[in-house]
Coordinates of C-alpha atoms in Angstrom, one line a residue:
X179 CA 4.0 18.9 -29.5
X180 CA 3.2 22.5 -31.5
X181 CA 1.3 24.7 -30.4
X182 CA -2.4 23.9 -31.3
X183 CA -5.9 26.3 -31.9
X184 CA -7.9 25.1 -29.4
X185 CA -7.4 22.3 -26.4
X186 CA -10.8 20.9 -25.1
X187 CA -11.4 19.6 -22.2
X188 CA -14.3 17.3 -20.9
X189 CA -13.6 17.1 -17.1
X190 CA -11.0 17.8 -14.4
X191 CA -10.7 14.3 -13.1
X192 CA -6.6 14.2 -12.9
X193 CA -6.2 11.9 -15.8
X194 CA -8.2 14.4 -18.1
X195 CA -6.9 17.5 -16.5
X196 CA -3.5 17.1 -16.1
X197 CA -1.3 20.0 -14.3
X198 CA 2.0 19.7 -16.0
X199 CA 0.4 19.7 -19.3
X200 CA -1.7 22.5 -19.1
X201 CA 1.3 24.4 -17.3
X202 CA 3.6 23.9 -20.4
X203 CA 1.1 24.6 -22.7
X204 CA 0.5 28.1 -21.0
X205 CA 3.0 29.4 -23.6
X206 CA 1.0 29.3 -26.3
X207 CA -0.1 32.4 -26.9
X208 CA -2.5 31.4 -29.9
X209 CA -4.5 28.7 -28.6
X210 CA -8.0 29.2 -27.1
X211 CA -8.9 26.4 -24.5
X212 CA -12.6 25.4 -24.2
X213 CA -13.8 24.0 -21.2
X214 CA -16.9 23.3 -19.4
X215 CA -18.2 25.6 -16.6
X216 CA -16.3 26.1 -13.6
X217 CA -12.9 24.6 -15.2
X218 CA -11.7 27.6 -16.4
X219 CA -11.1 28.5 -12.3
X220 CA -7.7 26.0 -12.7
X221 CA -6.5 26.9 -15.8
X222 CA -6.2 30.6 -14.2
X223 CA -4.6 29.4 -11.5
X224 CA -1.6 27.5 -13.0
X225 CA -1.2 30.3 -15.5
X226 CA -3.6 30.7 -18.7
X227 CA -4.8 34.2 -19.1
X228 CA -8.4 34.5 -18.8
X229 CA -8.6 36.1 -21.9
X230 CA -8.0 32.1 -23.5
X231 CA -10.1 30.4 -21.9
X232 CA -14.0 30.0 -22.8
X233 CA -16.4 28.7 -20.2
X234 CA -19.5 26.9 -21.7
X235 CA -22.3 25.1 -20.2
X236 CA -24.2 21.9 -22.2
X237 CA -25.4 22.7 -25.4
X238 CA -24.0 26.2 -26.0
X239 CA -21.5 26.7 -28.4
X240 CA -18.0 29.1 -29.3
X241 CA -17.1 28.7 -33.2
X242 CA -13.4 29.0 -33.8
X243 CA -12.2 29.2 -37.3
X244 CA -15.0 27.5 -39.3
X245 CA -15.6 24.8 -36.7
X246 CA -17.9 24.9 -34.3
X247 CA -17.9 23.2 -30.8
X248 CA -20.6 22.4 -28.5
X249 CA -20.1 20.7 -24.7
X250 CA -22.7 17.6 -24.9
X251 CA -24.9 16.4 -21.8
X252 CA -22.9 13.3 -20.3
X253 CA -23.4 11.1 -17.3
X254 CA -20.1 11.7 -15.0
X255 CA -18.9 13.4 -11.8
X256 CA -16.1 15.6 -11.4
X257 CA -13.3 16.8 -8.4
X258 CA -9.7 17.3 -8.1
X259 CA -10.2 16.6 -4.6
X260 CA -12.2 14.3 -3.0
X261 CA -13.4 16.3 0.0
X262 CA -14.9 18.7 -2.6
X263 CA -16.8 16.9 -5.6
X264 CA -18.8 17.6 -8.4
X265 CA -18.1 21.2 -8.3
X266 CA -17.6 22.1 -11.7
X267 CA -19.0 20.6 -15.1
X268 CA -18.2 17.6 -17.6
X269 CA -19.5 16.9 -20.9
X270 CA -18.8 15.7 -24.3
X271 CA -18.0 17.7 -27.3
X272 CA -19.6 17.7 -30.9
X273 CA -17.5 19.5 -33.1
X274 CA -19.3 20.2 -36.0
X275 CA -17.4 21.7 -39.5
X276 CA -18.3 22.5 -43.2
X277 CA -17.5 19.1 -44.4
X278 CA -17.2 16.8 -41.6
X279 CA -19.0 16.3 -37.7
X280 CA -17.4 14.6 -34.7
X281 CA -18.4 13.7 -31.6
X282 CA -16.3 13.1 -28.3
X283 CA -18.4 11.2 -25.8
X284 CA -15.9 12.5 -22.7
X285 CA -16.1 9.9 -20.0
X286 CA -20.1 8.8 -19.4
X287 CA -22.2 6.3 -18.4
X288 CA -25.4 5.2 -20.7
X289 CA -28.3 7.9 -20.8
X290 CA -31.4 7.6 -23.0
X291 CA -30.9 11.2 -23.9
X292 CA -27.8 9.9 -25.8
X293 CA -30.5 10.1 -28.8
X294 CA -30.8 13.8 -28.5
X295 CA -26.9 15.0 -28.9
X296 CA -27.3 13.0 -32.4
X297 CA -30.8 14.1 -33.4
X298 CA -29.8 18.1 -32.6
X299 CA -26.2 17.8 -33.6
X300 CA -25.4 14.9 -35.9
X301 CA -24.8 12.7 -37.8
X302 CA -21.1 12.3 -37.1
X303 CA -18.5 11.0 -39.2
X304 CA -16.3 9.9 -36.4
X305 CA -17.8 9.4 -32.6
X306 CA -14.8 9.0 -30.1
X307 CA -16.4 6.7 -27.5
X308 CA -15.8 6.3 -23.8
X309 CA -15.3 2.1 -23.9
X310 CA -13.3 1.0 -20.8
X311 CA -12.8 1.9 -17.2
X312 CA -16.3 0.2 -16.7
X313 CA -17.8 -2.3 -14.3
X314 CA -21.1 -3.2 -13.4
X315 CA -20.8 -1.7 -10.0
X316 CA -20.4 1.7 -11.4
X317 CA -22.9 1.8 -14.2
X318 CA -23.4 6.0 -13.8
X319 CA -19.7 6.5 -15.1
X320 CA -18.1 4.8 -17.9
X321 CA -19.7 2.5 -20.7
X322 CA -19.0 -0.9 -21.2
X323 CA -18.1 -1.7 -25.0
X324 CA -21.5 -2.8 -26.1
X325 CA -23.2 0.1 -24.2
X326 CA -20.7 2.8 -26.2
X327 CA -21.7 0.3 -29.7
X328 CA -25.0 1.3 -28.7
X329 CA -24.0 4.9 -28.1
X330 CA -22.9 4.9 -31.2
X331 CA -26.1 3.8 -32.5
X332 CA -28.2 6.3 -31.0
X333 CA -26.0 9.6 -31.9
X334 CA -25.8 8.6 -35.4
X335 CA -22.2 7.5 -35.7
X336 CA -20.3 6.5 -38.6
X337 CA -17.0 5.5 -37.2
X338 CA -16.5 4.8 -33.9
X339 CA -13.2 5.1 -32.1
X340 CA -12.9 3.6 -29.2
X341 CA -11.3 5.5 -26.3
X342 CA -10.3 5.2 -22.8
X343 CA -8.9 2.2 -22.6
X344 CA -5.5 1.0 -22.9
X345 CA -3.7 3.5 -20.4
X346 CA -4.6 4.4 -17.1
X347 CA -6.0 1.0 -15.5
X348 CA -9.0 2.9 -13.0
X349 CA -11.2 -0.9 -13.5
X350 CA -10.8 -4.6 -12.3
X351 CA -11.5 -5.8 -16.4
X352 CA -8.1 -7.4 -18.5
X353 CA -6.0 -4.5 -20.7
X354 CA -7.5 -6.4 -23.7
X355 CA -11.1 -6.5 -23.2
X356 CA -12.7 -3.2 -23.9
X357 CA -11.4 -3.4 -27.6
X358 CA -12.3 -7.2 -28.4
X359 CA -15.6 -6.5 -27.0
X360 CA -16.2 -3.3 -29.0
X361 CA -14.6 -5.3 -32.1
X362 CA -16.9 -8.3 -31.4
X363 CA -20.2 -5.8 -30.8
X364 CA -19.6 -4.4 -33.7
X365 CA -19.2 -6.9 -36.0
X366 CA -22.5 -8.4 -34.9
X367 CA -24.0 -5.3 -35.2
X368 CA -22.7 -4.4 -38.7
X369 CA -21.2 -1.0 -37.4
X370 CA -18.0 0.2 -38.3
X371 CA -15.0 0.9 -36.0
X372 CA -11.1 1.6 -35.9
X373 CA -8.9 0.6 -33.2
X374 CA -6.4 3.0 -33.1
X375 CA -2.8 2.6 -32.5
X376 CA -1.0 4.3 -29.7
X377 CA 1.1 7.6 -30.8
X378 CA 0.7 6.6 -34.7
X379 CA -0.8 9.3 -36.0
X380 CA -4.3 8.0 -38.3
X381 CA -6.7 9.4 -40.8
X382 CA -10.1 8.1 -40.3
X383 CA -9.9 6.7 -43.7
X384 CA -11.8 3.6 -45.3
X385 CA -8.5 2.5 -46.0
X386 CA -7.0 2.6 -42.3
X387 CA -10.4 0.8 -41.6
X388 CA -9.9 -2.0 -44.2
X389 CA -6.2 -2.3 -43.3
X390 CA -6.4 -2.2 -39.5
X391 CA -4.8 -5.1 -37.8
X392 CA -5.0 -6.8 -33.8
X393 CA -1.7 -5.0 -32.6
X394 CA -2.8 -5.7 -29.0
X395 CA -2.4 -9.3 -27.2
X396 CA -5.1 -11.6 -27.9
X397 CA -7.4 -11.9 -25.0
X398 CA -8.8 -15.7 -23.8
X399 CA -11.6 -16.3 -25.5
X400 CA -13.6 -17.7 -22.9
X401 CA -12.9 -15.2 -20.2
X402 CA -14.4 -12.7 -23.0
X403 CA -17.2 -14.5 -23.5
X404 CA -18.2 -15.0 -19.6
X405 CA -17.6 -11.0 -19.8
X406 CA -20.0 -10.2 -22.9
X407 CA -22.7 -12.5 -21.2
X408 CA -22.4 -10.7 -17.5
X409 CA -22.6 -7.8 -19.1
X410 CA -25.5 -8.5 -21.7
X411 CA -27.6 -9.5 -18.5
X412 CA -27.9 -5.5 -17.0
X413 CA -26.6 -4.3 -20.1
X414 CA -28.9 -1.4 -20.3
X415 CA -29.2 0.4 -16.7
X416 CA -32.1 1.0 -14.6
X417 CA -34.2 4.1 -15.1
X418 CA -32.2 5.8 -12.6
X419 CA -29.2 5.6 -15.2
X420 CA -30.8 6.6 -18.3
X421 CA -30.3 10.3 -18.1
X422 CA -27.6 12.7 -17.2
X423 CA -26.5 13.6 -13.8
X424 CA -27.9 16.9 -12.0
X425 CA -26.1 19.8 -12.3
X426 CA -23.0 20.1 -10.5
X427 CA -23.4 20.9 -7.0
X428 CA -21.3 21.9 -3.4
X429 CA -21.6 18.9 -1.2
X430 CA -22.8 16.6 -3.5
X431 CA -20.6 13.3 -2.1
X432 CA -18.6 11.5 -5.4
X433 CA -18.1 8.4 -5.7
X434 CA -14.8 8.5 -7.1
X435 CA -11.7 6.9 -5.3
X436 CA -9.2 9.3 -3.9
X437 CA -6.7 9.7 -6.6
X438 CA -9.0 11.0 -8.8

């Protein structure tokens, strides 16, 4: 990969935050990484001056070039090891240019506040949408497809991506599902989505939407369907879920397995 302007990044769970990555990108002299508070500590550590790297904390914002980005409230945890959790901070990013808005959700579970990041910061053109990794047990960290649909709903998305599914397997759901649910969501909800395809580079076109094709196995229909109707029955948490997590703090036990 070339070098690039700026890296985000939403968390430093190890499949966000990955060491050899960020070690061969510490040649790139020209690149500003943006990260939320506290992550800044690691990239020092394996070798990007401090002088690249900005720290921000929800809502505030660094403009580079003519874009503007902005870390987003999200509902999340964070560690590199598990004996020390929730240390520094995760959030989405809304970056915001003169001609087009997009919104990375970062990996979340549902929060009513979700309404706010589009009300102060959108409409976006293209919402990238935490949609896999879920499971009813762990409602506080990843969305299930109809919850990120909703998402999408509520921060005044055009487009929605699905992420975060497809690669690391981190949940007990099929490979297939995340993306037949969000397909099937959608449709009924008349929202628009693309399913991208893995390392093929896409605009976010109305033609890559109109010409987008099922590239992944078909999943059995009725196993999705007991899925979408488990899920519809807690689809939106309890009040305890529906708004971000407290700040990060020492001590704070995660719930996150050990190889996170």
């Amino acid at each position: 990969m070339r070098p690039q302007y700026v890296v985000l990044i939403s968390h430093d769970h190890w499949d966000h935050l990955d060491y050899p990555t960020v070690k061969a990108m510490a040649g790139w002299s020209a690149t500003t990484f943006v990260v939320p508070l506290g992550i800044g500590a690691h990239l020092e550590r394996w070798g990007i001056p401090a002088d690249r790297i900005r720290e921000l904390d929800w809502w505030e914002s660094v403009t580079v070039g003519s874009v503007e980005l902005v870390p987003t409230p999200a509902r999340h945890s964070s560690a590199r090891d598990p004996l020390r959790s929730n240390e520094t901070l995760w959030s989405g990013w809304a970056l915001r240019g003169p001609q087009h808005r997009v919104w990375y959700s970062g990996d979340t579970g549902y929060f009513a506040d979700l309404a706010q990041i589009g009300q102060r910061l959108g409409p976006f053109d293209v919402p990238l949408i935490d949609s896999g990794q879920y499971d009813p047990k762990w409602p506080d960290t990843h969305l299930s497809p109809e919850l990120a649909v909703e998402a999408n709903a509520l921060v005044r998305g055009e487009l929605m991506i699905p992420m975060h599914w497809g690669r690391f397997s981190l949940a007990p759901h099929s490979w297939t599902e995340p993306v037949e649910r969000v397909r099937a969501e959608a449709t009924c909800r008349g929202q628009r989505y693309l399913a991208l395809v893995p390392g093929v580079p896409t605009e976010p076109t109305e033609d890559a939407v109109a010409g987008q094709q099922q590239w992944w196995p078909a999943c059995r229909g009725a196993q999705l369907r007991k899925r979408r109707s488990n899920q519809r029955s807690t689809a939106i948490p309890t009040s305890e879920s529906t708004s971000p997590s407290v700040r990060p703090a020492a001590g704070r036990s995660s719930w996150m397995p050990v190889w996170q």
